[in-house]
C-alpha angles and dihedrals in degrees: 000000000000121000093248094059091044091052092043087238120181131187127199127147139104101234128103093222119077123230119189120203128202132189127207146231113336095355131093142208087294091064076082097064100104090047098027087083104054088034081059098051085051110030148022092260125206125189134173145167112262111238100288105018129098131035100309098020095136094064089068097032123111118189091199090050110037087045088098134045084240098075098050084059083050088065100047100044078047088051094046096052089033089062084031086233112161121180094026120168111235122215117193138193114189112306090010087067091057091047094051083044094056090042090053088052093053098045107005084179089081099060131062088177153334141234109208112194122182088351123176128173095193135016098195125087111230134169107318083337110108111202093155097240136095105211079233089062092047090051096053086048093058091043082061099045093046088048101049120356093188097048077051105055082042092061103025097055095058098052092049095054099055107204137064098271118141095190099052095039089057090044092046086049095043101058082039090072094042081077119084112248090239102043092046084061101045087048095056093043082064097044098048094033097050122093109201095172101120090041081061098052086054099049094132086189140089104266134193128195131206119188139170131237094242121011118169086212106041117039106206080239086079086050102055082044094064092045093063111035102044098074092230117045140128118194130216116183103194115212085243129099122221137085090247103053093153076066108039098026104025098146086059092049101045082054097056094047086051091054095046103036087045091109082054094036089049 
């Protein structure tokens, strides 16, 4: 089976450049739907499911290879040849910006540019280093995910969505348990243990990072970080609060990626 169907990839769009577009932790392709239609009038859009999301997200799930950050890059550099797409524009949300990141490391001829949203390289404080977790805190977080899977989405979407919004509360919940208990874990074991610091100093590629005012998952310290550290970063902290702002402020978002992609869109 290709990469693409594996993956659940679909393309759609009327642009000659290609735009790819990757959702994080616990959503799937759908998380686009707001962006997907302005990204179509402009570009050649590619989405997928990330190994374990979606509805049928075990099947392409390893738990060897997608241990580590690494192999989710694996899949995308492997989608990418596989479509012979070159000079792609890469849009991000949470992991899936590490992973572009460490794809555009490996073969930096593949990428234009990158839209990094919610991006962290690592969860964990340490030193003068702020991440926003205590590995205390992270390993609270997996023993209630182990106990009850369910008790834990019902607390945890919420809390991810960071706003009173009932709709995108039940979505966010809902792609949460297409993903198998186990390999969920295991998923979020990878994200919060990784540390993706010196990738980001390497990024070789344009990149352009969206951030909300207050995100439980992601402090504006980690931004400024990665302003500052990839050689190559602009920085846009949008007046919401939420760690899925492409979901709950797209039109500030959309914005922001108009502004920043106008020499493309030119």
């Amino acid at each position: 089976m290709s990469c693409f169907a594996k993956l659940h990839g679909r393309r759609s769009g009327a642009g000659k450049t290609t735009a790819i577009l990757s959702h994080g932790f616990g959503t799937d392709q759908d998380a686009w739907a707001s962006l997907r239609p302005w990204f179509e009038e402009r570009f050649d859009v590619i989405s997928f499911d990330l190994a374990g999301c979606g509805p049928a997200g075990a099947e392409s799930y390893d738990f060897d290879r997608h241990g580590s950050m690494f192999g989710y890059a694996d899949d995308l550099i492997e989608l990418i040849d596989e479509l012979g797409v070159q000079g792609c524009i890469y849009v991000g949300h949470s992991m899936s910006s590490m992973i572009g990141a460490a794809a555009a490391c490996a073969r930096p001829e593949l990428f234009t540019r990158m839209v990094m949203i919610g991006a962290s390289p690592r969860y964990l404080n340490e030193g003068d280093y702020v991440g926003g977790f205590e590995q205390e805190g992270l390993d609270q977080l997996f023993a209630s995910m182990a106990a009850n899977f369910q008790a834990w989405v019902a607390g945890f979407a919420p809390m991810v969505v960071g706003i009173d919004d009932r709709e995108a509360v039940a979505d966010f919940s809902r792609t949460l348990f297409q993903m198998r208990p186990d390999i969920a874990l295991n998923t979020s074991r990878t994200i919060f243990g990784s540390d993706m610091r010196r990738t980001a100093r390497r990024v070789p590629t344009p990149v352009h990072l969206i951030q909300t005012a207050s995100d439980v998952a992601v402090p504006l310290q980690v931004g400024e970080w990665l302003a500052a550290t990839i050689p190559d970063a602009t920085l846009d902290i949008i007046d919401a609060s939420g760690h899925l702002p492409h979901i709950t402020a797209p039109v500030e978002v959309l914005r922001i990626i108009e502004q920043r992609l106008a020499g493309i869109l030119s």
